[in-house]
Short mmCIF file of C-alpha atoms and ligand atoms in Angstrom, two decimals:
data_model
loop_
_atom_site.label_atom_id
_atom_site.label_comp_id
_atom_site.label_asym_id
_atom_site.label_seq_id
_atom_site.Cartn_x
_atom_site.Cartn_y
_atom_site.Cartn_z
CA MET A 32 0.00 0.00 0.00
CA GLN A 33 1.24 3.51 -0.84
CA PHE A 34 1.09 6.24 1.79
CA ASP A 35 1.46 10.00 1.65
CA VAL A 36 3.89 9.90 4.59
CA GLU A 37 5.39 7.14 6.71
CA THR A 38 6.71 6.80 10.24
CA ASP A 39 7.35 4.08 12.84
CA VAL A 40 4.61 4.87 15.34
CA VAL A 41 1.46 6.94 14.88
CA VAL A 42 -0.30 8.04 18.06
CA VAL A 43 -3.96 9.03 17.59
CA GLY A 44 -4.84 11.70 20.15
CA GLY A 45 -2.68 14.16 22.04
CA GLY A 46 -3.95 13.95 25.62
CA GLY A 47 -1.99 12.50 28.52
CA GLY A 48 -2.04 8.90 27.28
CA GLY A 49 -0.96 9.84 23.76
CA LEU A 50 1.83 12.16 24.94
CA VAL A 51 3.25 9.57 27.33
CA ALA A 52 3.05 6.78 24.71
CA ALA A 53 4.76 9.00 22.12
CA LEU A 54 7.49 10.16 24.46
CA THR A 55 8.20 6.64 25.69
CA ALA A 56 8.41 5.20 22.16
CA ARG A 57 10.64 8.09 21.10
CA GLU A 58 12.95 7.62 24.12
CA ALA A 59 13.34 4.01 22.96
CA GLY A 60 14.44 5.14 19.49
CA ALA A 61 11.26 5.09 17.38
CA GLU A 62 10.21 7.82 14.97
CA VAL A 63 6.84 9.01 16.31
CA ALA A 64 4.02 11.30 15.18
CA ILE A 65 1.02 12.46 17.24
CA LEU A 66 -2.13 13.30 15.26
CA GLU A 67 -4.59 15.35 17.31
CA LYS A 68 -8.10 16.25 16.22
CA SER A 69 -8.36 19.57 18.10
CA GLU A 70 -6.33 22.71 17.48
CA ARG A 71 -4.44 22.15 20.72
CA LEU A 72 -3.26 19.14 22.68
CA GLY A 73 -4.61 18.22 26.10
CA GLY A 74 -8.01 16.53 25.88
CA ASN A 75 -9.53 15.56 29.19
CA THR A 76 -6.07 15.42 30.71
CA ALA A 77 -5.81 19.20 30.53
CA LEU A 78 -9.25 19.56 32.18
CA SER A 79 -8.43 17.12 34.98
CA SER A 80 -6.98 17.82 38.42
CA GLY A 81 -3.92 15.84 37.34
CA SER A 82 -3.93 13.34 40.22
CA ILE A 83 -2.01 10.13 39.51
CA PRO A 84 -1.80 7.10 41.80
CA GLY A 85 1.69 5.82 42.61
CA ALA A 86 1.91 2.86 44.97
CA GLY A 87 5.31 2.62 46.65
CA THR A 88 6.90 5.86 45.44
CA ARG A 89 9.89 7.38 47.18
CA PHE A 90 7.61 10.31 48.09
CA GLN A 91 5.40 7.96 50.09
CA VAL A 92 8.45 6.44 51.75
CA ALA A 93 9.63 9.93 52.75
CA ALA A 94 6.17 10.64 54.20
CA GLY A 95 6.22 7.37 56.17
CA ILE A 96 3.41 5.75 54.14
CA ALA A 97 3.78 2.00 53.68
CA ASP A 98 2.41 1.03 50.28
CA GLY A 99 3.10 -1.23 47.31
CA TRP A 100 1.57 -2.37 44.03
CA GLU A 101 -0.19 -5.33 45.65
CA ARG A 102 -2.10 -2.97 47.96
CA LEU A 103 -3.21 -0.76 45.05
CA ALA A 104 -4.32 -3.85 43.11
CA GLU A 105 -6.29 -5.06 46.15
CA ASP A 106 -7.96 -1.65 46.53
CA ILE A 107 -9.01 -1.70 42.86
CA HIS A 108 -10.35 -5.25 43.12
CA ARG A 109 -12.29 -4.34 46.27
CA ARG A 110 -13.85 -1.27 44.67
CA THR A 111 -14.74 -3.07 41.43
CA ARG A 112 -15.84 -6.25 43.22
CA GLY A 113 -13.34 -8.17 41.12
CA THR A 114 -14.74 -7.09 37.76
CA ALA A 115 -11.69 -5.21 36.41
CA PRO A 116 -9.36 -7.30 34.21
CA ARG A 117 -6.85 -8.89 36.63
CA ASP A 118 -3.82 -8.83 34.33
CA LEU A 119 -4.36 -5.14 33.56
CA VAL A 120 -4.87 -4.21 37.21
CA GLU A 121 -1.62 -5.94 38.14
CA VAL A 122 0.49 -4.44 35.39
CA LEU A 123 -0.86 -0.91 35.98
CA ALA A 124 -0.44 -1.18 39.74
CA ARG A 125 3.18 -2.31 39.21
CA GLU A 126 3.75 0.53 36.74
CA SER A 127 2.24 3.23 38.98
CA ALA A 128 5.26 4.14 41.15
CA PRO A 129 7.83 4.04 38.30
CA LEU A 130 5.41 6.17 36.25
CA VAL A 131 5.17 8.89 38.92
CA GLU A 132 8.94 8.90 39.45
CA TRP A 133 9.60 9.04 35.67
CA LEU A 134 7.22 12.00 35.34
CA VAL A 135 9.14 13.84 38.04
CA ASP A 136 12.69 12.79 37.15
CA ALA A 137 12.68 12.49 33.35
CA VAL A 138 9.83 14.77 32.31
CA GLY A 139 10.44 17.34 35.07
CA LEU A 140 6.83 17.62 36.26
CA PRO A 141 6.28 19.25 39.66
CA LEU A 142 4.25 16.46 41.30
CA ASP A 143 3.52 16.41 45.04
CA LEU A 144 2.19 13.53 47.11
CA MET A 145 -1.20 14.48 48.59
CA ALA A 146 -0.14 12.98 51.89
CA ASP A 147 -3.11 14.09 54.00
CA LEU A 148 -5.87 12.58 51.83
CA LYS A 149 -6.63 8.93 51.04
CA LYS A 150 -9.19 9.70 48.30
CA VAL A 151 -12.02 7.48 47.12
CA GLY A 152 -11.14 3.77 46.87
CA HIS A 153 -7.59 4.08 48.20
CA SER A 154 -6.60 2.60 51.55
CA VAL A 155 -3.58 4.92 51.94
CA PRO A 156 -2.65 8.36 50.56
CA ARG A 157 -1.02 7.66 47.18
CA LEU A 158 -2.20 10.31 44.73
CA HIS A 159 0.46 12.59 43.31
CA ALA A 160 -0.64 15.82 41.61
CA PRO A 161 0.90 18.97 40.17
CA VAL A 162 1.12 21.99 42.41
CA GLY A 163 -2.17 23.88 41.87
CA ARG A 164 -3.96 20.62 40.89
CA GLN A 165 -4.16 21.54 37.21
CA GLY A 166 -4.04 18.81 34.55
CA GLN A 167 -2.83 21.46 32.10
CA THR A 168 0.50 21.41 33.98
CA LEU A 169 0.90 17.74 32.99
CA VAL A 170 0.08 18.48 29.35
CA THR A 171 2.41 21.48 29.10
CA GLY A 172 5.34 19.53 30.61
CA LEU A 173 4.72 16.40 28.51
CA GLU A 174 4.29 18.39 25.29
CA ARG A 175 7.52 20.28 25.93
CA ALA A 176 9.39 17.02 26.62
CA ALA A 177 7.91 15.33 23.51
CA GLN A 178 8.89 18.27 21.31
CA ALA A 179 12.41 18.33 22.73
CA ALA A 180 12.73 14.58 22.11
CA GLY A 181 11.73 15.01 18.45
CA VAL A 182 8.15 13.71 18.40
CA LEU A 183 6.27 15.20 15.43
CA ILE A 184 3.15 16.85 16.87
CA SER A 185 0.27 17.69 14.52
CA PRO A 186 -2.79 19.34 16.08
CA GLY A 187 -5.81 20.00 13.86
CA ASN A 188 -5.37 16.60 12.15
CA PRO A 189 -8.36 14.37 12.94
CA VAL A 190 -7.75 10.72 12.16
CA SER A 191 -10.68 9.29 10.22
CA GLY A 192 -9.88 5.57 10.22
CA LEU A 193 -7.39 2.72 10.34
CA LEU A 194 -5.66 1.33 7.25
CA THR A 195 -5.24 -2.43 7.12
CA VAL A 196 -3.99 -5.18 4.85
CA PRO A 197 -5.09 -8.81 5.06
CA GLY A 198 -2.82 -10.95 7.26
CA ASP A 199 -2.63 -14.70 7.90
CA ASP A 200 -4.98 -14.45 10.91
CA GLY A 201 -7.02 -11.42 9.99
CA PRO A 202 -6.41 -7.77 9.19
CA ARG A 203 -3.05 -6.15 10.04
CA VAL A 204 -2.94 -2.43 10.80
CA VAL A 205 -0.52 -0.51 8.58
CA GLY A 206 -1.47 3.13 9.17
CA VAL A 207 -4.24 5.69 9.43
CA SER A 208 -6.21 7.98 7.18
CA VAL A 209 -6.49 11.63 8.17
CA GLY A 210 -9.27 13.98 7.22
CA ALA A 211 -7.58 17.35 7.56
CA GLY A 212 -10.77 19.42 7.76
CA ASP A 213 -13.00 21.36 5.38
CA ASP A 214 -10.22 23.29 3.68
CA ALA A 215 -7.76 20.48 3.05
CA GLU A 216 -7.52 17.13 1.33
CA GLY A 217 -7.31 14.03 3.47
CA TYR A 218 -4.06 12.07 3.47
CA THR A 219 -2.68 8.74 4.65
CA VAL A 220 0.10 7.92 7.10
CA GLY A 221 1.83 4.56 6.98
CA ALA A 222 3.00 3.27 10.37
CA ARG A 223 4.48 0.10 11.75
CA CYS A 224 2.40 0.55 14.90
CA VAL A 225 -0.68 2.62 15.66
CA ILE A 226 -1.48 3.62 19.26
CA LEU A 227 -5.07 4.70 19.81
CA ALA A 228 -5.11 7.38 22.54
CA ALA A 229 -8.33 9.17 21.55
CA ASN A 230 -10.14 8.58 24.89
CA GLY A 231 -13.68 7.21 25.27
CA PHE A 232 -17.16 8.32 24.20
CA GLY A 233 -18.17 10.86 26.87
CA ALA A 234 -18.97 13.44 24.18
CA ASN A 235 -21.15 11.06 22.16
CA ARG A 236 -24.74 11.07 23.44
CA ALA A 237 -25.83 8.25 21.10
CA LEU A 238 -23.13 5.88 22.37
CA LEU A 239 -23.85 6.90 25.98
CA ARG A 240 -27.54 6.06 25.50
CA ARG A 241 -26.54 2.70 24.09
CA TYR A 242 -23.94 1.71 26.69
CA ILE A 243 -24.55 3.84 29.83
CA PRO A 244 -28.17 5.03 29.87
CA GLU A 245 -28.01 5.87 33.61
CA ILE A 246 -25.66 8.81 32.96
CA ALA A 247 -26.44 9.57 29.29
CA GLU A 248 -28.53 12.69 29.93
CA ALA A 249 -26.23 14.16 32.60
CA PRO A 250 -24.10 17.21 31.82
CA TYR A 251 -20.71 16.18 30.39
CA PHE A 252 -17.68 17.92 31.88
CA GLY A 253 -14.99 16.41 29.63
CA HIS A 254 -13.38 17.28 26.30
CA LEU A 255 -15.64 17.49 23.24
CA GLY A 256 -13.12 15.65 21.06
CA ASN A 257 -13.82 12.39 22.87
CA ALA A 258 -16.53 11.01 20.59
CA GLY A 259 -15.60 7.32 20.67
CA GLU A 260 -14.71 6.77 17.01
CA ALA A 261 -11.44 4.98 17.81
CA ILE A 262 -13.30 2.35 19.81
CA GLY A 263 -15.53 1.84 16.76
CA TRP A 264 -12.57 1.37 14.35
CA ALA A 265 -11.03 -1.25 16.65
CA ALA A 266 -14.39 -3.00 17.09
CA ASP A 267 -14.79 -3.15 13.30
CA LEU A 268 -11.50 -5.10 13.21
CA GLY A 269 -12.83 -7.57 15.79
CA ALA A 270 -11.64 -5.97 19.05
CA HIS A 271 -13.47 -7.25 22.12
CA LEU A 272 -15.33 -4.50 24.01
CA VAL A 273 -15.26 -4.87 27.80
CA ASN A 274 -17.06 -3.11 30.69
CA MET A 275 -18.59 -0.53 28.36
CA GLY A 276 -20.94 0.62 31.13
CA ALA A 277 -18.08 1.89 33.35
CA TYR A 278 -17.57 5.62 33.84
CA GLN A 279 -16.39 8.33 36.18
CA GLY A 280 -19.22 10.53 37.28
CA HIS A 281 -19.23 13.23 39.91
CA ALA A 282 -22.03 13.63 42.43
CA SER A 283 -21.19 17.05 43.85
CA ILE A 284 -21.25 19.67 41.13
CA ALA A 285 -22.57 22.85 42.70
CA GLN A 286 -25.79 24.05 41.15
CA PRO A 287 -26.21 26.45 39.40
CA HIS A 288 -22.54 27.47 39.72
CA GLY A 289 -21.08 24.43 37.93
CA ALA A 290 -18.05 24.37 40.26
CA LEU A 291 -16.93 21.12 41.82
CA LEU A 292 -17.61 20.81 45.54
CA SER A 293 -14.70 18.72 46.82
CA TRP A 294 -15.82 15.26 47.95
CA ALA A 295 -13.77 15.93 51.08
CA ALA A 296 -16.96 17.65 52.33
CA VAL A 297 -18.58 14.21 52.42
CA GLU A 298 -15.52 12.16 53.40
CA ARG A 299 -14.97 14.38 56.43
CA GLY A 300 -18.45 13.55 57.70
CA GLY A 301 -20.92 15.28 55.39
CA LEU A 302 -24.00 13.61 53.91
CA LEU A 303 -26.26 13.84 50.88
CA VAL A 304 -29.97 14.58 51.17
CA ASN A 305 -32.64 15.21 48.54
CA ARG A 306 -35.21 17.97 48.17
CA GLU A 307 -37.33 16.26 50.78
CA GLY A 308 -34.49 16.49 53.30
CA ARG A 309 -34.00 12.68 53.25
CA ARG A 310 -30.87 10.63 52.66
CA PHE A 311 -30.90 8.28 49.65
CA VAL A 312 -27.49 6.62 49.27
CA ASP A 313 -24.41 5.22 51.04
CA GLU A 314 -22.09 8.17 50.50
CA THR A 315 -18.98 5.96 50.82
CA LEU A 316 -19.71 4.76 47.27
CA GLY A 317 -17.73 7.92 46.44
CA TYR A 318 -18.30 10.87 44.15
CA SER A 319 -18.53 8.64 41.09
CA GLY A 320 -20.61 5.88 42.67
CA CYS A 321 -23.19 8.36 44.02
CA ALA A 322 -23.68 10.18 40.69
CA SER A 323 -26.54 8.06 39.34
CA ALA A 324 -28.32 8.18 42.72
CA VAL A 325 -28.23 12.01 42.70
CA LEU A 326 -29.61 12.08 39.15
CA ALA A 327 -32.45 9.79 40.23
CA GLN A 328 -33.64 12.28 42.92
CA PRO A 329 -36.42 14.80 42.29
CA GLY A 330 -35.05 17.44 39.91
CA GLY A 331 -31.79 15.49 39.61
CA GLN A 332 -30.67 17.42 42.69
CA GLY A 333 -28.91 16.64 45.94
CA PHE A 334 -27.79 18.77 48.89
CA VAL A 335 -24.46 18.16 50.62
CA VAL A 336 -24.68 18.99 54.32
CA TYR A 337 -21.50 19.31 56.41
CA ASP A 338 -20.25 21.28 59.37
CA GLY A 339 -18.32 24.46 60.05
CA GLU A 340 -15.05 22.65 60.72
CA THR A 341 -15.10 21.10 57.24
CA HIS A 342 -16.12 24.48 55.82
CA ASP A 343 -13.00 26.05 57.38
CA TYR A 344 -10.84 23.18 56.05
CA LEU A 345 -12.16 23.61 52.49
CA ALA A 346 -11.93 27.39 52.64
CA GLU A 347 -8.26 27.06 53.55
CA LYS A 348 -7.32 24.27 51.11
CA ALA A 349 -9.47 24.66 48.00
CA GLU A 350 -9.51 27.67 45.71
CA ASP A 351 -12.65 26.35 43.94
CA TYR A 352 -14.42 26.33 47.30
CA ARG A 353 -13.46 29.93 48.00
CA ASP A 354 -14.89 30.84 44.57
CA LEU A 355 -18.08 28.96 45.40
CA MET A 356 -18.40 30.92 48.67
CA HIS A 357 -17.79 34.14 46.81
CA PHE A 358 -20.59 33.40 44.34
CA GLY A 359 -23.03 32.49 47.12
CA GLY A 360 -23.04 28.71 46.60
CA VAL A 361 -22.47 27.87 50.28
CA MET A 362 -25.42 28.27 52.69
CA ARG A 363 -24.70 28.41 56.41
CA ALA A 364 -26.81 28.40 59.58
CA ASP A 365 -26.55 27.66 63.28
CA ASP A 366 -29.17 24.92 63.23
CA ALA A 367 -30.72 22.40 60.83
CA ALA A 368 -34.18 24.00 60.71
CA THR A 369 -32.85 27.41 59.66
CA LEU A 370 -30.56 25.81 57.08
CA ALA A 371 -33.48 23.81 55.67
CA VAL A 372 -35.65 26.92 55.30
CA ARG A 373 -32.82 28.73 53.48
CA ALA A 374 -32.35 25.82 51.08
CA GLY A 375 -36.09 25.23 50.53
CA LEU A 376 -36.10 21.84 52.31
CA ASP A 377 -38.58 20.55 54.87
CA PRO A 378 -37.14 21.66 58.28
CA ALA A 379 -38.65 18.80 60.29
CA ALA A 380 -37.41 16.20 57.78
CA LEU A 381 -33.87 17.57 57.76
CA GLU A 382 -33.76 17.71 61.57
CA GLU A 383 -34.91 14.09 61.74
CA THR A 384 -32.41 13.01 59.06
CA LEU A 385 -29.52 14.65 60.90
CA ALA A 386 -30.55 13.12 64.22
CA ASP A 387 -30.70 9.62 62.67
CA TYR A 388 -27.39 10.19 60.92
CA ALA A 389 -25.74 11.30 64.17
CA GLU A 390 -26.87 8.06 65.82
CA ALA A 391 -25.40 5.97 63.00
CA ALA A 392 -22.16 7.97 63.03
CA SER A 393 -21.74 7.51 66.76
CA GLY A 394 -22.33 3.76 66.39
CA ALA A 395 -25.60 3.76 68.36
CA ARG A 396 -27.30 1.90 65.49
CA PRO A 397 -26.40 0.57 62.04
CA ASP A 398 -26.65 3.02 59.15
CA PRO A 399 -29.75 2.15 57.07
CA PHE A 400 -27.79 2.81 53.85
CA GLY A 401 -24.78 0.74 54.92
CA ARG A 402 -22.38 3.64 55.44
CA SER A 403 -19.54 2.58 57.69
CA ALA A 404 -17.07 5.51 57.60
CA PHE A 405 -18.27 8.86 58.95
CA GLY A 406 -15.19 11.06 59.04
CA GLN A 407 -15.56 13.57 61.86
CA ALA A 408 -19.36 13.14 62.14
CA PRO A 409 -21.63 13.65 64.11
CA LEU A 410 -21.80 17.16 62.68
CA ARG A 411 -21.49 20.13 65.01
CA PRO A 412 -23.03 23.57 64.36
CA PRO A 413 -22.72 25.76 62.43
CA LEU A 414 -24.01 23.67 59.53
CA CYS A 415 -23.33 24.28 55.84
CA LEU A 416 -25.10 23.16 52.68
CA VAL A 417 -24.39 23.22 48.94
CA ARG A 418 -27.01 22.35 46.31
CA VAL A 419 -25.52 19.93 43.77
CA THR A 420 -26.23 17.86 40.72
CA ALA A 421 -24.23 15.08 39.07
CA GLY A 422 -22.28 14.96 35.82
CA LEU A 423 -20.21 12.67 33.62
CA PHE A 424 -16.43 13.15 33.48
CA HIS A 425 -15.33 10.33 31.20
CA THR A 426 -16.13 6.76 30.17
CA GLN A 427 -14.04 3.89 31.47
CA GLY A 428 -14.92 0.88 29.32
CA GLY A 429 -13.35 0.11 25.97
CA VAL A 430 -11.34 -2.37 23.95
CA ASP A 431 -9.68 -5.31 25.63
CA VAL A 432 -5.89 -5.00 25.79
CA ASP A 433 -3.07 -7.23 26.96
CA ALA A 434 -0.43 -6.20 29.50
CA ALA A 435 1.41 -4.22 26.81
CA GLY A 436 -1.67 -2.37 25.57
CA ARG A 437 -2.08 -4.51 22.41
CA VAL A 438 -5.70 -4.70 21.28
CA ARG A 439 -7.29 -8.15 21.69
CA CYS A 440 -10.19 -9.93 20.05
CA ALA A 441 -12.71 -12.03 21.97
CA ASN A 442 -10.61 -15.16 21.39
CA GLY A 443 -7.56 -13.49 22.99
CA ALA A 444 -5.67 -13.00 19.71
CA VAL A 445 -4.09 -9.57 19.30
CA ILE A 446 -4.79 -7.37 16.28
CA PRO A 447 -1.31 -6.95 14.77
CA ASN A 448 0.28 -3.50 15.18
CA LEU A 449 -2.64 -1.97 17.10
CA TYR A 450 -2.46 -0.61 20.66
CA ALA A 451 -5.01 1.22 22.83
CA VAL A 452 -4.43 3.34 25.94
CA GLY A 453 -6.50 5.55 28.26
CA GLY A 454 -10.19 5.87 27.52
CA VAL A 455 -10.06 3.81 24.30
CA ALA A 456 -9.00 0.76 26.31
CA VAL A 457 -10.93 -1.04 29.00
CA GLY A 458 -9.79 0.64 32.16
CA VAL A 459 -9.65 -0.75 35.68
CA SER A 460 -13.00 0.59 36.89
CA GLY A 461 -14.95 -2.64 36.59
CA ALA A 462 -18.46 -3.47 35.48
CA HIS A 463 -20.65 -1.50 37.91
CA GLY A 464 -21.25 1.86 36.26
CA GLY A 465 -19.72 4.70 38.26
CA ALA A 466 -19.28 2.72 41.46
CA GLY A 467 -16.02 0.97 40.51
CA TYR A 468 -14.05 4.17 40.05
CA CYS A 469 -11.11 4.66 42.43
CA SER A 470 -9.86 8.25 42.33
CA ALA A 471 -7.38 8.71 39.48
CA ASN A 472 -8.11 5.42 37.67
CA GLY A 473 -8.46 7.60 34.56
CA LEU A 474 -4.91 8.89 34.42
CA LEU A 475 -3.56 5.55 35.65
CA ALA A 476 -5.06 3.86 32.57
CA ALA A 477 -4.01 6.71 30.27
CA LEU A 478 -0.44 7.38 31.40
CA GLY A 479 0.32 3.86 32.70
CA LEU A 480 -0.86 2.13 29.53
CA GLY A 481 0.83 4.90 27.53
CA ARG A 482 4.18 3.90 29.06
CA LEU A 483 3.57 0.20 28.46
CA ALA A 484 2.33 0.59 24.90
CA GLY A 485 5.03 3.08 23.88
CA ARG A 486 7.72 0.80 25.24
CA ASP A 487 6.33 -2.33 23.58
CA ALA A 488 5.74 -0.66 20.22
CA ALA A 489 9.34 0.61 20.09
CA ARG A 490 10.69 -2.79 21.15
CA ARG A 491 8.85 -4.57 18.34
CA LEU A 492 10.35 -2.24 15.73
CA SER A 493 13.92 -3.16 16.52
C1 FAD B 556 -12.98 17.67 35.42
C2 FAD B 556 -12.20 16.38 35.33
C3 FAD B 556 -11.29 16.07 36.34
C4 FAD B 556 -10.55 14.88 36.27
N1 FAD B 556 -9.60 14.64 37.21
C5 FAD B 556 -8.86 13.51 37.14
C6 FAD B 556 -7.79 13.26 38.04
O1 FAD B 556 -7.44 14.10 38.88
N2 FAD B 556 -7.13 12.07 37.95
C7 FAD B 556 -7.45 11.14 37.00
O2 FAD B 556 -6.84 10.07 36.96
N3 FAD B 556 -8.41 11.38 36.08
C8 FAD B 556 -9.10 12.53 36.12
N4 FAD B 556 -10.04 12.77 35.16
C9 FAD B 556 -10.15 11.82 34.05
C10 FAD B 556 -8.95 12.00 33.10
O3 FAD B 556 -8.93 13.35 32.67
C11 FAD B 556 -9.01 11.07 31.88
O4 FAD B 556 -9.24 9.75 32.30
C12 FAD B 556 -7.68 11.10 31.13
O5 FAD B 556 -7.30 12.44 30.90
C13 FAD B 556 -7.79 10.35 29.83
O6 FAD B 556 -6.60 10.56 29.10
P1 FAD B 556 -6.55 10.15 27.56
O7 FAD B 556 -5.17 10.43 27.09
O8 FAD B 556 -7.10 8.78 27.41
O9 FAD B 556 -7.59 11.12 26.86
P2 FAD B 556 -7.60 12.69 26.64
O10 FAD B 556 -6.68 13.39 27.57
O11 FAD B 556 -9.01 13.12 26.62
O12 FAD B 556 -6.99 12.85 25.18
C14 FAD B 556 -7.66 12.31 24.05
C15 FAD B 556 -7.36 13.20 22.86
O13 FAD B 556 -7.69 12.49 21.67
C16 FAD B 556 -8.21 13.42 20.75
N5 FAD B 556 -8.97 12.70 19.71
C17 FAD B 556 -10.18 12.13 19.82
N6 FAD B 556 -10.54 11.58 18.64
C18 FAD B 556 -9.53 11.81 17.78
C19 FAD B 556 -9.32 11.52 16.40
N7 FAD B 556 -10.24 10.90 15.65
N8 FAD B 556 -8.15 11.93 15.81
C20 FAD B 556 -7.21 12.59 16.53
N9 FAD B 556 -7.38 12.92 17.83
C21 FAD B 556 -8.52 12.52 18.45
C22 FAD B 556 -9.06 14.34 21.60
O14 FAD B 556 -9.31 15.57 20.94
C23 FAD B 556 -8.18 14.48 22.85
O15 FAD B 556 -7.32 15.60 22.75
C24 FAD B 556 -10.77 13.96 35.20
C25 FAD B 556 -11.69 14.27 34.19
C26 FAD B 556 -12.39 15.47 34.25
C27 FAD B 556 -13.35 15.80 33.12
#
């Protein structure tokens, strides 16, 4: 087959997974090109808070936190009730600490261990994030490193499909076609390996309705480029699709402000109630696991109630929270009845809910929703409340991959020369909608698989 241009490795998508895959393959000697649909790199990675799990990093050791890959793998299996692919969980858990240390040492990213917070699904503090908690910091540093290493980066070049030739056991991928937009002709790129790093289908309502109806109508907070076409190309070649109903949602998006209320408000002892002033969910399912329950409440609304101590903590630690206060998103009162009246809830119902909750938190009786961790609850006045709704951040199911990120068919055979990372690949968030998501599974699957796929692709070229 003739191509307009040729290279060793084509990476489709210039978010975190694509940048890491490209940089890793380039470090190992391959000629690499990134083709990105949008006019700038970044995708969801740039919109994220940039938290990455690393189990057993030297930063944890310095902070006196005992951790290791086995513990991270156990945490993921517990959260997903064993429904995440075991081989992928193991290889990503093993890769997590070297990944974080490589990002700091080789890429030069300013990552800090968030040593005072365990975060949803994790049994010890192990998330590392850029100062300022901005995913854009990851993208800027990775893009700079990729450019310096000689990766060809082409924004504004949407890939429109995979090119294949027949092989002994089915089609073999030999490149991609690129539709360069309204003003330009399409062209083809020949490649010895193609790495799909185009994320999932969060921006594609039709696919959401098909695979994840429970969150399909929720507001989407991710990148609009993530329309799921790469999953479709791989499926057309026989790729096995796994856990397509998995996603990361968020159950505490302040309404109508649209700002994120940190889940620390709940983890530190807060609770969720509905318009009637009643609880409706075990809040320890986490911000992702509670999302569908919030959407199912009257008006798709919830109300996070917490106390003044947590309010002071958030006001000190979280800039978003200070903004929310500034724009009037935080209601405050000395007692439950006054707070309820301010928020338009039934005062008697909220008083009763808080009294029952205090009993469960103090261990006087079992929690009717099964909550077992209550932070600093029972709550002490003054009380605070934020009205919230839930949204979708990104999808977590996708094509089956082996431990090197190679795309697999249902019979376990790999599709020659084709890799998938990040949201294109099945992640490690299991088969239970939003409930299997451990904080930072998204970047673990994107950057971790990016390292593994980039390394394997370069190795196979030599
Ligand atoms: C508000 C928010 C906060 C988050 N915080 C965290 C966090 O702290 N930690 C964490 O682990 N996860 C977090 N996530 C999830 C995380 O952002 C994603 O899981 C991760 O960024 C996925 O990386 P990726 O490389 O797979 O995709 P992306 O970073 O989305 O990159 C995919 C790129 O592919 C491009 N693309 C798509 N189709 C094509 C095509 N046909 N041709 C060429 N290019 C294409 C897109 O334009 C996009 O730029 C958050 C998400 C959101 C929305």
